[in-house]
Short mmCIF file of C-alpha atoms and ligand atoms in Angstrom, two decimals:
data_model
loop_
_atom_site.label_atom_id
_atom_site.label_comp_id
_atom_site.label_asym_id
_atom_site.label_seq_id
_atom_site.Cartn_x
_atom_site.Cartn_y
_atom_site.Cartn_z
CA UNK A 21 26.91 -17.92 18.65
CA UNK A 22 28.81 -20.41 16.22
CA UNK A 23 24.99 -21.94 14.43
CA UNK A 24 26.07 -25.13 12.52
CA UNK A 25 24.60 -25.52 9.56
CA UNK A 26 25.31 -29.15 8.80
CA UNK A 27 23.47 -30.11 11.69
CA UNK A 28 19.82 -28.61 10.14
CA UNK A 29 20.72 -31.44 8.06
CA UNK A 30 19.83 -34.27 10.38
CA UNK A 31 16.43 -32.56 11.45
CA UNK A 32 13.11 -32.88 10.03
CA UNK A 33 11.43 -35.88 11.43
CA UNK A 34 13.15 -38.84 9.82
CA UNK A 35 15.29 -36.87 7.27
CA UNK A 36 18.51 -38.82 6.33
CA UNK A 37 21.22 -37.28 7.93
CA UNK A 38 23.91 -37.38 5.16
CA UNK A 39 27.76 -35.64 5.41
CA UNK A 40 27.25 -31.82 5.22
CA UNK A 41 28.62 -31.27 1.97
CA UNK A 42 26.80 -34.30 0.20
CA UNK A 43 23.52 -33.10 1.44
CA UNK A 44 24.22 -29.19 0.62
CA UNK A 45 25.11 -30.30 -2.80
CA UNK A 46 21.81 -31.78 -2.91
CA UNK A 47 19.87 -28.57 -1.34
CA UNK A 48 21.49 -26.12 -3.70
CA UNK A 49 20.85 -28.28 -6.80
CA UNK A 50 17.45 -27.33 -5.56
CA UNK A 51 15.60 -25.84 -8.82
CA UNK A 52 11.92 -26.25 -9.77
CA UNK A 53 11.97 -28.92 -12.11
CA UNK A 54 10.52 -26.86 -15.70
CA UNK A 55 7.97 -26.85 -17.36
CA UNK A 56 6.83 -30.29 -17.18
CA UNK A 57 2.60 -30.15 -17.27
CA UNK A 58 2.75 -33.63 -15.82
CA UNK A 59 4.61 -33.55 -12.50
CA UNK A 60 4.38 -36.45 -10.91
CA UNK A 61 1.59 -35.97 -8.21
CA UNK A 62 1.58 -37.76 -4.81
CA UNK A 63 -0.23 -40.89 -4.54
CA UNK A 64 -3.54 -39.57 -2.28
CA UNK A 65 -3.52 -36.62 -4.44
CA UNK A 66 -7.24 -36.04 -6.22
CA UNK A 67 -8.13 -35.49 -9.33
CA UNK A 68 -8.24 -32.11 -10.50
CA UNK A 69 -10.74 -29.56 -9.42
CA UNK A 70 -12.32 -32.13 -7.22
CA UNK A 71 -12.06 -29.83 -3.74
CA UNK A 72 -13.35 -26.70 -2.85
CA UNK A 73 -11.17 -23.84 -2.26
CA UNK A 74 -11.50 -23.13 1.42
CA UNK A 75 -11.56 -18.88 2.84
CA UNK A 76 -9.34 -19.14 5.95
CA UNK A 77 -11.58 -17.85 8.75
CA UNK A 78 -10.75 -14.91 10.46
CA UNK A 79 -9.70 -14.63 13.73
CA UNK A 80 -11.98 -13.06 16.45
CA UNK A 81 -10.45 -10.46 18.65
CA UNK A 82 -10.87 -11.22 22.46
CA UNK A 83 -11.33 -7.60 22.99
CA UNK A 84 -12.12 -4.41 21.36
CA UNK A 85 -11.09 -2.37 24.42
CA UNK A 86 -9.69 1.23 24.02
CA UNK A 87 -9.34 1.05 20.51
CA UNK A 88 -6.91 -2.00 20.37
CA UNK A 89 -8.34 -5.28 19.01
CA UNK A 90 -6.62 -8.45 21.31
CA UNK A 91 -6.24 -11.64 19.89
CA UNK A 92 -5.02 -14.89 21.00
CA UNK A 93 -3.30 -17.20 18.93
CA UNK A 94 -1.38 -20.64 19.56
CA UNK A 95 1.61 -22.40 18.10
CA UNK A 96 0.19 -26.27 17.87
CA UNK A 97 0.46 -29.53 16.71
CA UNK A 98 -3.09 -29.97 14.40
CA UNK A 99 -4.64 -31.69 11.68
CA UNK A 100 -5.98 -30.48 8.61
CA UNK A 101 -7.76 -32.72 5.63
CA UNK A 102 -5.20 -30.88 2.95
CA UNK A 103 -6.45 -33.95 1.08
CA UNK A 104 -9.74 -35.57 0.91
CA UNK A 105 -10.12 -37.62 3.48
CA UNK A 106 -6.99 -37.66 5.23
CA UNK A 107 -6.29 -36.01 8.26
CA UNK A 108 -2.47 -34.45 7.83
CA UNK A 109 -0.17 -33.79 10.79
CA UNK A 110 0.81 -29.72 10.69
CA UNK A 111 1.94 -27.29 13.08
CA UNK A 112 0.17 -24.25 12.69
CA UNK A 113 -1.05 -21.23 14.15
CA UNK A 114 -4.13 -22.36 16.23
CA UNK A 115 -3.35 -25.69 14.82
CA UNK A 116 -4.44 -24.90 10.99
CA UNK A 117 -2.20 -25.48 7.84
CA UNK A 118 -3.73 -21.63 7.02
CA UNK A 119 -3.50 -20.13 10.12
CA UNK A 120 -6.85 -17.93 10.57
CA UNK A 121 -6.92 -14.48 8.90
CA UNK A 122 -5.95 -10.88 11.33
CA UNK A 123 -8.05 -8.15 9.76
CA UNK A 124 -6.81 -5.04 11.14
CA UNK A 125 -7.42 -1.33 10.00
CA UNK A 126 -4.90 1.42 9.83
CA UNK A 127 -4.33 3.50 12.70
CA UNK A 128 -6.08 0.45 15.09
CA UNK A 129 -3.59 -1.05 16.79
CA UNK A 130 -3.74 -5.05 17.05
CA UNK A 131 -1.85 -6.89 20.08
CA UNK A 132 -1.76 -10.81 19.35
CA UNK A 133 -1.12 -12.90 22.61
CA UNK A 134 1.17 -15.65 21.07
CA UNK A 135 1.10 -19.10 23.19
CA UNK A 136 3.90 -21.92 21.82
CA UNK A 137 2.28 -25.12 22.47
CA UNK A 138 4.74 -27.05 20.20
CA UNK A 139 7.53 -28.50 22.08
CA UNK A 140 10.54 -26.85 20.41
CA UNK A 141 11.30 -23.13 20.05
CA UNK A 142 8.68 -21.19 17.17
CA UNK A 143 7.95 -17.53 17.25
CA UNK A 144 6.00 -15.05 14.30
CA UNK A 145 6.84 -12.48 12.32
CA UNK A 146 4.47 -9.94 10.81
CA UNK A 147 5.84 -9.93 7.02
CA UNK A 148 6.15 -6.70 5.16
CA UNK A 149 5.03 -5.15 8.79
CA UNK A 150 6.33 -1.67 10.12
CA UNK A 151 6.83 -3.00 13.83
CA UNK A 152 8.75 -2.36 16.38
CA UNK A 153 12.05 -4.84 16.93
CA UNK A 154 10.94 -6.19 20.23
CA UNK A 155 7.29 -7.85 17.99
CA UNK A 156 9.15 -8.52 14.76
CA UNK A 157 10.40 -12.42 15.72
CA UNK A 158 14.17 -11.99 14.88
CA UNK A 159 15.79 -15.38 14.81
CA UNK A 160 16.84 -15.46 18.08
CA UNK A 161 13.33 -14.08 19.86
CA UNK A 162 12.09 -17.15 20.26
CA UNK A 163 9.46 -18.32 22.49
CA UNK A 164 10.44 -21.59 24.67
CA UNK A 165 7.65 -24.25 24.67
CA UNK A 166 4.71 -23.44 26.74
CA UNK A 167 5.71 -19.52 26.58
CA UNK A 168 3.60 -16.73 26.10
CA UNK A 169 4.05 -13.43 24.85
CA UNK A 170 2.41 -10.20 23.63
CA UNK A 171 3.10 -8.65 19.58
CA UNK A 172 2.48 -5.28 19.04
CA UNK A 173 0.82 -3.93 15.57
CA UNK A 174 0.82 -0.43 15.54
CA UNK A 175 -0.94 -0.56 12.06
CA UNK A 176 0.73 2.90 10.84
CA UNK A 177 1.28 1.86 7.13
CA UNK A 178 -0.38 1.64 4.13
CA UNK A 179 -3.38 -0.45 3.85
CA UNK A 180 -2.26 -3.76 2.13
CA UNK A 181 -1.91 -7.33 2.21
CA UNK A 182 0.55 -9.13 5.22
CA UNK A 183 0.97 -12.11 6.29
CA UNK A 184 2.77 -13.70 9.60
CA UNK A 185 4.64 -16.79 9.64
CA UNK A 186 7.72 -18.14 11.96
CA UNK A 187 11.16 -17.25 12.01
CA UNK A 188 12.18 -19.38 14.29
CA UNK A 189 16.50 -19.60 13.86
CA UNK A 190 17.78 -22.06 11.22
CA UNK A 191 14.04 -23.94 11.42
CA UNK A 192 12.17 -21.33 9.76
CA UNK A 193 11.85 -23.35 6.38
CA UNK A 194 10.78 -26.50 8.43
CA UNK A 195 8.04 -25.17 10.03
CA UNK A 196 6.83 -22.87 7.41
CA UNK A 197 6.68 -25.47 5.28
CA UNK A 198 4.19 -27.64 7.74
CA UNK A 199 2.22 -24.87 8.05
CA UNK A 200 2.83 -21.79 10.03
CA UNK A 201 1.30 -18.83 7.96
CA UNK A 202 -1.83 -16.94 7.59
CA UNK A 203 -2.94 -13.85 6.63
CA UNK A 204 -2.88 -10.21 8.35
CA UNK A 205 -4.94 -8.04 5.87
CA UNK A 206 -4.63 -4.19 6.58
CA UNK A 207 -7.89 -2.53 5.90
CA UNK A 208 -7.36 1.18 5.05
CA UNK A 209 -10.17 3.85 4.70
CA UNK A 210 -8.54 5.89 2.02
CA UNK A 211 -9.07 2.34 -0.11
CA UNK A 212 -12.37 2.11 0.83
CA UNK A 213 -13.53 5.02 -0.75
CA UNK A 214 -12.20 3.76 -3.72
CA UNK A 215 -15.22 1.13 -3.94
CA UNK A 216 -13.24 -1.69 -4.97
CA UNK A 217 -14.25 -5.34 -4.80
CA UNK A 218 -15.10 -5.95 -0.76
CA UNK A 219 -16.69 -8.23 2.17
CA UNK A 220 -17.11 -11.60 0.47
CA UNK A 221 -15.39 -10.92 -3.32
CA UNK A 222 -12.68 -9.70 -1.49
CA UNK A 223 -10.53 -13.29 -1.18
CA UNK A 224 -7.07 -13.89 0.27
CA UNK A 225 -5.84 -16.88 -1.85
CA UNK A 226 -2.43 -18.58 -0.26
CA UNK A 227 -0.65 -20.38 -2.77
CA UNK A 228 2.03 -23.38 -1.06
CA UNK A 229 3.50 -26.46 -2.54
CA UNK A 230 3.87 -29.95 -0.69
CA UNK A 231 5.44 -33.18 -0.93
CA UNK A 232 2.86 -36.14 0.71
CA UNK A 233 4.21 -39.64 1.80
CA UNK A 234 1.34 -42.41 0.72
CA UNK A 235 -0.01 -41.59 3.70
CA UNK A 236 -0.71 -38.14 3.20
CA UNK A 237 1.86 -37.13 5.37
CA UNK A 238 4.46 -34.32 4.84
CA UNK A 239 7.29 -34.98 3.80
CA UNK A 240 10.08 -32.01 4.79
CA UNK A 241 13.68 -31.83 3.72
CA UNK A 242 16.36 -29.00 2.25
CA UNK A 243 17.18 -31.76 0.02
CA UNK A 244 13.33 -32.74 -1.66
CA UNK A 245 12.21 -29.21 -2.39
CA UNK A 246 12.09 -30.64 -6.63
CA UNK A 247 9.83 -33.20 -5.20
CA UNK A 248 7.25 -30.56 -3.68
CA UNK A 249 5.08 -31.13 -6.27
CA UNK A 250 1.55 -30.97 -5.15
CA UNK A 251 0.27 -27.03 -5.17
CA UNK A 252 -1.91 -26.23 -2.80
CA UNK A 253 -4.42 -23.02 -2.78
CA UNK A 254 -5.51 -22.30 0.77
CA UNK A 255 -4.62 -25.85 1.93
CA UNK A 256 -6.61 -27.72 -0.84
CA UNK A 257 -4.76 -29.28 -3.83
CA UNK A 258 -5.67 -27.55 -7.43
CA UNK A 259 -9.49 -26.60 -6.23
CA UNK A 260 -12.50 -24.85 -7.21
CA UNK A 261 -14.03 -21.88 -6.43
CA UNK A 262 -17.56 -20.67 -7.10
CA UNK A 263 -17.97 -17.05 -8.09
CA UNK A 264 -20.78 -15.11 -9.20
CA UNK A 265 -20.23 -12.98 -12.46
CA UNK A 266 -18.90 -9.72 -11.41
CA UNK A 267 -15.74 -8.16 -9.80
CA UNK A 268 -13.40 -9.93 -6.74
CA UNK A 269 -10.49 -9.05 -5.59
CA UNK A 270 -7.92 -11.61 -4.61
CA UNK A 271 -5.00 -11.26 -2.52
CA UNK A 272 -2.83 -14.03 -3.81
CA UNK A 273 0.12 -14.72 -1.69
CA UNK A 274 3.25 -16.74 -2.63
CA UNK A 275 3.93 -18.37 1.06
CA UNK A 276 5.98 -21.59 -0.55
CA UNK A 277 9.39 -21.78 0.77
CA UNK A 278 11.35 -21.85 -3.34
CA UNK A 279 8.79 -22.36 -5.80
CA UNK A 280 7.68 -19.38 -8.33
CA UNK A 281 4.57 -18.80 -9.36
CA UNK A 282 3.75 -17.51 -12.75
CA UNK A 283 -0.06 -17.01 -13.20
CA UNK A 284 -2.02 -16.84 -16.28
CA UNK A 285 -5.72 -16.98 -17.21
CA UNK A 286 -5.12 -18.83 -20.20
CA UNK A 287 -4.72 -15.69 -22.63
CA UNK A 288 -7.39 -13.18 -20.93
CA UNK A 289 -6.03 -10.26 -18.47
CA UNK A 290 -6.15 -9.72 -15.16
CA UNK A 291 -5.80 -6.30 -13.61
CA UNK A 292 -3.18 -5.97 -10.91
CA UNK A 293 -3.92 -3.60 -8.25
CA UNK A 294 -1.78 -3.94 -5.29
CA UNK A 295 1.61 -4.89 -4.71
CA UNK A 296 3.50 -6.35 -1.33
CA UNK A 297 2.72 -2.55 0.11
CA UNK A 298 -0.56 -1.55 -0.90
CA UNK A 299 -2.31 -0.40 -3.84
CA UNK A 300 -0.36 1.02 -7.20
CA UNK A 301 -0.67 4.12 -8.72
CA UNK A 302 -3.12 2.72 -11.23
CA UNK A 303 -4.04 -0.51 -12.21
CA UNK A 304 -1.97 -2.71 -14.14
CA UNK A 305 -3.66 -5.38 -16.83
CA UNK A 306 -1.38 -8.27 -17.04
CA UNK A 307 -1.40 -11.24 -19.43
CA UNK A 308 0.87 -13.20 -16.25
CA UNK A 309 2.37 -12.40 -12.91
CA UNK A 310 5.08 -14.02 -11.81
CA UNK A 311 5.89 -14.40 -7.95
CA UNK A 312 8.57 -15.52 -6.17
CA UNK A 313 8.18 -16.82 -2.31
CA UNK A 314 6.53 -13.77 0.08
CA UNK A 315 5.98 -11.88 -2.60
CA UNK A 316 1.73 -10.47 -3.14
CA UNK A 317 -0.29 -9.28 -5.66
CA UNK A 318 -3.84 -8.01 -5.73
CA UNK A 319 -5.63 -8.86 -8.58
CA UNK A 320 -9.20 -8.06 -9.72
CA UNK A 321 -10.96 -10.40 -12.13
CA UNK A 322 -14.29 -9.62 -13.79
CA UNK A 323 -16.43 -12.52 -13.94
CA UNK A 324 -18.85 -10.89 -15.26
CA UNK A 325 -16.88 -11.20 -19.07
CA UNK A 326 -17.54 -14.30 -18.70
CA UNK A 327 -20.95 -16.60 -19.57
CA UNK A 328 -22.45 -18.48 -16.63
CA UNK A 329 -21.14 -21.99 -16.64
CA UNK A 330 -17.84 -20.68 -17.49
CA UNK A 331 -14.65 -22.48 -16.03
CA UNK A 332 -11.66 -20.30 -15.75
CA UNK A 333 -8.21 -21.30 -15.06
CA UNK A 334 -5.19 -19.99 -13.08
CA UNK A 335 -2.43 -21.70 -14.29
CA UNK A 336 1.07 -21.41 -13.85
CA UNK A 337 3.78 -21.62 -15.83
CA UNK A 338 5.25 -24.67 -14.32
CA UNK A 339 2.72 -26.63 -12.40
CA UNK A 340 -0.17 -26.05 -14.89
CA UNK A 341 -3.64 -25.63 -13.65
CA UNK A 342 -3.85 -24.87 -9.77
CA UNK A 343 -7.22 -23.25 -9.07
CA UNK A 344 -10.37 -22.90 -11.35
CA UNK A 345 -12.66 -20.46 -10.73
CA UNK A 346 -16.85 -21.62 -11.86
CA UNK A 347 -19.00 -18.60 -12.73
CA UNK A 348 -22.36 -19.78 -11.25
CA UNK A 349 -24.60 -17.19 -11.21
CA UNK A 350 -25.39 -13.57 -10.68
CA UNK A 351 -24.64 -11.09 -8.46
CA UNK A 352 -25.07 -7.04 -8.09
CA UNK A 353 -21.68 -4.94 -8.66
CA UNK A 354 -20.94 -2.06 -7.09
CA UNK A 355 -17.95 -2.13 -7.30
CA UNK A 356 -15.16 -0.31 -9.69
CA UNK A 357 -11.52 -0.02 -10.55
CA UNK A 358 -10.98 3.62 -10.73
CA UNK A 359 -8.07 4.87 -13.45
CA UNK A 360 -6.19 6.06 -10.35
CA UNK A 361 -5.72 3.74 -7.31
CA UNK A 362 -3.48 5.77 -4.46
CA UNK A 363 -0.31 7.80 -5.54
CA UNK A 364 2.95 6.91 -4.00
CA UNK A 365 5.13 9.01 -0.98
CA UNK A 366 7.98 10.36 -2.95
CA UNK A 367 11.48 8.62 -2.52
CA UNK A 368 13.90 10.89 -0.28
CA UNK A 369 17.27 11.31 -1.61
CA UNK A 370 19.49 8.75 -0.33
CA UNK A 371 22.85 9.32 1.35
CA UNK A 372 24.45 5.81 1.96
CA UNK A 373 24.82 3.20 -0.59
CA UNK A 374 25.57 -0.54 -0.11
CA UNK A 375 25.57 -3.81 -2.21
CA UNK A 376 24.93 -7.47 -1.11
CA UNK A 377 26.37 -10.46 -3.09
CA UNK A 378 24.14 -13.54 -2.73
CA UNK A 379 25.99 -16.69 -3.16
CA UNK A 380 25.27 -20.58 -2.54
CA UNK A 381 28.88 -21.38 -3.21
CA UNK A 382 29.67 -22.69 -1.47
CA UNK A 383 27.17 -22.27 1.01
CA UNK A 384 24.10 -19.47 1.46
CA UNK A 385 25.87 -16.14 2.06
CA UNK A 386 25.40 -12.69 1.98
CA UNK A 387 28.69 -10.73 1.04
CA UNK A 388 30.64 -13.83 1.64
CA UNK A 389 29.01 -14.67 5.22
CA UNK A 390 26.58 -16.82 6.74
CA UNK A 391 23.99 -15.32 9.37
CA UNK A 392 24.81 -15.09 12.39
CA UNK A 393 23.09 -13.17 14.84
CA UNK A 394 25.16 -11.90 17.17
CA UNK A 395 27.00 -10.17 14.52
CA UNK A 396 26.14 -6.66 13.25
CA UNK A 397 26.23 -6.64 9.42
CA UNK A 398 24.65 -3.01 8.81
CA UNK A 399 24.31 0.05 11.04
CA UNK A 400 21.51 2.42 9.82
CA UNK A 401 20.98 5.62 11.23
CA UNK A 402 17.37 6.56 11.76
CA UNK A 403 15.96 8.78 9.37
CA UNK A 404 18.27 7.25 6.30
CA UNK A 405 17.29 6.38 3.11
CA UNK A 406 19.45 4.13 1.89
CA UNK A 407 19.78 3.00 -1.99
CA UNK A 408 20.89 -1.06 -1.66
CA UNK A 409 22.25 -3.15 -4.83
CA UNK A 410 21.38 -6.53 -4.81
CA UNK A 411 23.47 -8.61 -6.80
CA UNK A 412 23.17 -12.17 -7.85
CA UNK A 413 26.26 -13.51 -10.46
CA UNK A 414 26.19 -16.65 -12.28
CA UNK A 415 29.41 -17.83 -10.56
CA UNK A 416 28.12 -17.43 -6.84
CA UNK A 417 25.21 -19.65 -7.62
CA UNK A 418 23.75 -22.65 -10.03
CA UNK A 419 21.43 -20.55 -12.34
CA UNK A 420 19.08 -19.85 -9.06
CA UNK A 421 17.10 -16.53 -8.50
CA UNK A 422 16.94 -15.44 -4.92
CA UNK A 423 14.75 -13.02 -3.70
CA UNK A 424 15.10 -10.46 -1.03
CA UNK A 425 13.68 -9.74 1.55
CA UNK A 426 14.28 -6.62 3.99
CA UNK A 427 12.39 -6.24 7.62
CA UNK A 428 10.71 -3.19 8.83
CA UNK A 429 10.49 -1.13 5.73
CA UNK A 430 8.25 -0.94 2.23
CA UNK A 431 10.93 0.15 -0.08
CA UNK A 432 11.21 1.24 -3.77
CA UNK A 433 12.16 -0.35 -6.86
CA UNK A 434 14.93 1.62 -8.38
CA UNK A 435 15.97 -0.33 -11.19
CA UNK A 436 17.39 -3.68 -12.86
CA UNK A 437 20.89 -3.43 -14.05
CA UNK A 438 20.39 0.11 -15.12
CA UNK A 439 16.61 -0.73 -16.75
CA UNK A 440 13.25 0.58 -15.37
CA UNK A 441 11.82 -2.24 -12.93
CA UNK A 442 9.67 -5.06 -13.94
CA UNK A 443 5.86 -4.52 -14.30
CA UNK A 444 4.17 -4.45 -10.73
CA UNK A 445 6.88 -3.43 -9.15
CA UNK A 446 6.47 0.82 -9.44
CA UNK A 447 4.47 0.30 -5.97
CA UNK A 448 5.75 -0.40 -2.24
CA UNK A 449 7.52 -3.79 -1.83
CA UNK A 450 9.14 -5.44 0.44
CA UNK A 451 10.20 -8.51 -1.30
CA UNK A 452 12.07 -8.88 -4.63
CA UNK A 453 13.17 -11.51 -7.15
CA UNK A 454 16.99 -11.41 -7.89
CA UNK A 455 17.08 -13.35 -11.07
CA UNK A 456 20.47 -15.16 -12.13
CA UNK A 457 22.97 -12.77 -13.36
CA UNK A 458 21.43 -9.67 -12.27
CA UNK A 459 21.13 -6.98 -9.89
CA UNK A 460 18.66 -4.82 -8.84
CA UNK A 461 18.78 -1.52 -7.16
CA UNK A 462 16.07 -0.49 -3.72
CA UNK A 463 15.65 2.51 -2.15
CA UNK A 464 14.26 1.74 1.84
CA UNK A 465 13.99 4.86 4.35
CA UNK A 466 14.11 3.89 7.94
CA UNK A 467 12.05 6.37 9.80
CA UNK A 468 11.06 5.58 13.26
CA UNK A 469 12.25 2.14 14.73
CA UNK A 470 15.26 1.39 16.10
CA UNK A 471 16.66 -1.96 17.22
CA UNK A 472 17.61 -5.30 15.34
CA UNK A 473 16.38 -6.07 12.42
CA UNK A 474 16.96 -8.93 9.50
CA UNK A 475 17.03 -8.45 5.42
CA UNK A 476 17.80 -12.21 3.66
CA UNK A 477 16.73 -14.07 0.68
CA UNK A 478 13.12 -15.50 1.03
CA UNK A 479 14.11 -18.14 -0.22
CA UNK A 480 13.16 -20.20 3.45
CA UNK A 481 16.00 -23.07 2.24
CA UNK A 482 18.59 -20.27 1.60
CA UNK A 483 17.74 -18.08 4.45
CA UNK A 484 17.86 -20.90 7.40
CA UNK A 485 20.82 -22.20 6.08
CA UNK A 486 22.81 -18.86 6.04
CA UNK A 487 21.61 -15.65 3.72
CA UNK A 488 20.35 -13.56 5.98
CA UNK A 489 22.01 -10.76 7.76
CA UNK A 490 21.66 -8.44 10.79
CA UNK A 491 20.72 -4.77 10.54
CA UNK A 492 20.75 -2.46 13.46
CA UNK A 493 18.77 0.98 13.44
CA UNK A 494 20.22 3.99 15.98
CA UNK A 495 19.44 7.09 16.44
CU1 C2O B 28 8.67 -13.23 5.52
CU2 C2O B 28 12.08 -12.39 7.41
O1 C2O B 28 10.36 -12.74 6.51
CU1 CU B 29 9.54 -10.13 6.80
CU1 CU B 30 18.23 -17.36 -2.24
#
């Protein structure tokens, strides 16, 4: 199938539709504008700290029959008040900007029975999920308006923190952006024996950026991602959240389409337990944690350190302030970070090696091609473990980090041009930042699946307009 990419360029409800090359010139000069604490903020935005930070609800299964927990869940047009007082147009799953949360348990297998109700082509895909090709949403697996289908979870990984979200071909960034992605938390019982923060201090926290018209609509284009510059935590811009003075857990989730997050706590640690696949070895204190789209971290914070009354800050590098947490009272703790969270399978050896160039020059590539999905980039043999260098040079792209992405698998972090990975990342991941000028060295083993598969940058403005590629598994 010949996809054109200059034609994404006229979509989005009202974007200009500009030559090709003008408008891709515009998309790739597509960096987060630094460091400025005052970013101009969209005209309905509130003032700081003036919302509550919502808890997406979880989703109810329709059945618990035979040990498989059944859910529905629908594609729609909704609205959500993502600021006060303003109802805002998304598509969503069930029609929420956060679609609701999938709690599932290892070894319980979850079938979701997805309805489109939008009228153009949307499907999901389980992110950082070990599922079988048929329920894994490749581009082209798309469900026609008005169709149904069942997703199959088997649930046979680590306990850790997913999340689904659309992959619909080439309008994957559109729709992402307006709102299709929730959570899918894995609940493991070798974690819960570890007595770490649970039930209500246990808080996914889903961390987007927007651009609002002065009506408080969204605004989507390739071309304005430097003007996405309200953050939004759980669908609320820069909230609050009350907490009592002891231990949580939060899950925080990166699910902009470019924007990086670097988090502080203005000076005082945070202790990093969890990476994209499940717990570390032990837990990490970190002064900041820096994540780039997809990409999660669980982190425990200890209120308790804190005075009642206090006011404590996640800020990020760039956008400043984007959730404050208010210690309001007291609460019993029972809860612990143990020296020694879960210890990691050991890495095979691997026996094929391969490298992927990521390039925007011209246009988003992967070894000098755009995606297309007919075409078979990688063969894999089931079984392999592979070792794959990523690389990203200075004169393929504009100074931009990508960050990769491969389906099916929870890989390891070999290295980073020949140096020991960064901090966080000596756990499972599936996602991982390719800064410019570097490269960075994975090690995935692909046990049990076969079928197509995709690996591309997460970049949702890179990958719809061409780096992604096609990976086959066979026995
Ligand atoms: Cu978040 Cu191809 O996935
Ligand atoms: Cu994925
Ligand atoms: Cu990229």
């Amino acid at each position: 199938m010949e996809f054109d990419r200059r034609r994404l360029f006229g979509m989005g409800g009202g974007a200009v539709l500009v030559g090709g090359f003008v408008a891709l010139d515009n998309l790739l000069g597509n960096k987060i504008v630094p460091a400025s604490r005052s970013l101009a903020v969209d005209a309905l935005s509130p003032a700081p700290f003036s919302v509550r930070m919502p808890v997406p609800r979880e989703l109810r299964p329709v059945s618990r029959a035979g040990g498989v927990d059944r859910y529905h869940l629908a594609v729609r047009q909704g609205t959500d008040e993502l600021l006060p007082g303003v109802r805002t147009a998304v598509l969503g799953y069930d029609g929420q900007y956060v679609g609701p949360t999938i709690r599932a348990r290892v070894g319980r297998p979850v079938e979701v029975t997805l309805t489109n109700e939008l009228d153009q082509p949307a499907n999901a895909h389980l992110h950082g999920g070990h599922t079988s090709s048929a329920s894994d949403g490749f581009p082209m697996d798309l469900l026609d308006p008005g169709a149904s289908r069942v997703l199959h979870y088997p649930n046979r990984q680590r306990g850790t923190t997913l999340w689904y979200h659309d992959h619909s071909h080439g309008t994957e960034a559109e729709l992402v952006y307006r709102g299709m992605h929730g959570f899918y938390i894995l609940d493991d019982d070798e974690e819960a024996d570890l007595r770490l923060p649970d039930g209500p201090y246990d808080v996914p926290v889903m961390l987007t950026d927007a651009h609002f018209d002065a009506t408080g609509a969204l605004i989507y284009s390739p071309q304005d991602v430097p003007n996405r510059n309200t953050i939004l935590v759980n669908g609320r811009p820069q909230p609050y959240y009350p907490v009592a003075a002891r231990k949580y857990r939060f899950r925080v989730l990166n699910a902009s389409n470019m924007r990086m997050f670097d988090l502080s706590l203005g000076g005082r640690p945070m202790t990093q337990i969890a990476s994209d696949g499940g717990l570390l070895p032990e837990p990490l204190v970190r002064n900041d944690i820096a994540l780039d789209p997809a990409e999660r971290a669980d982190i425990v914070i200890d209120f308790a350190e804190y005075p009642i009354g206090s006011r404590v800050i996640l800020n990020d590098a760039v956008a400043g302030p984007v959730l404050r947490f208010d210690v309001t009272g007291h609460a019993p703790d029972h809860s612990r970070v143990p020296d020694r969270l879960r210890g990691l399978p050991p890495i095979a050896t691997p026996t094929v090696a391969r490298e992927f160039v990521l390039s925007t020059n011209p246009l988003p590539t992967i070894n000098g091609k755009a995606f297309d999905p007919d075409r078979v980039d990688l063969t894999i043999r089931r079984g392999t473990t592979e070792v794959w260098r990523i690389v990203n040079r200075a004169a393929d792209n504009r100074d931009e980090t990508h960050d990769f992405h491969i389906h099916l698998v929870q890989f390891r972090v070999l290295d980073r041009d020949g140096k020991p990975p960064l901090p966080g990342e000596n756990g499972l991941k599936d996602t991982v930042t390719v800064p410019p000028d570097s490269s960075v060295r994975v090690v995935p083993t692909f046990t049990d699946f076969l079928g197509k598969y995709v690996y591309h940058c997460h970049m949702l403005e890179h990958s719809a307009y061409g780096m992604m590629g096609r990976m086959d598994i066979v026995p």
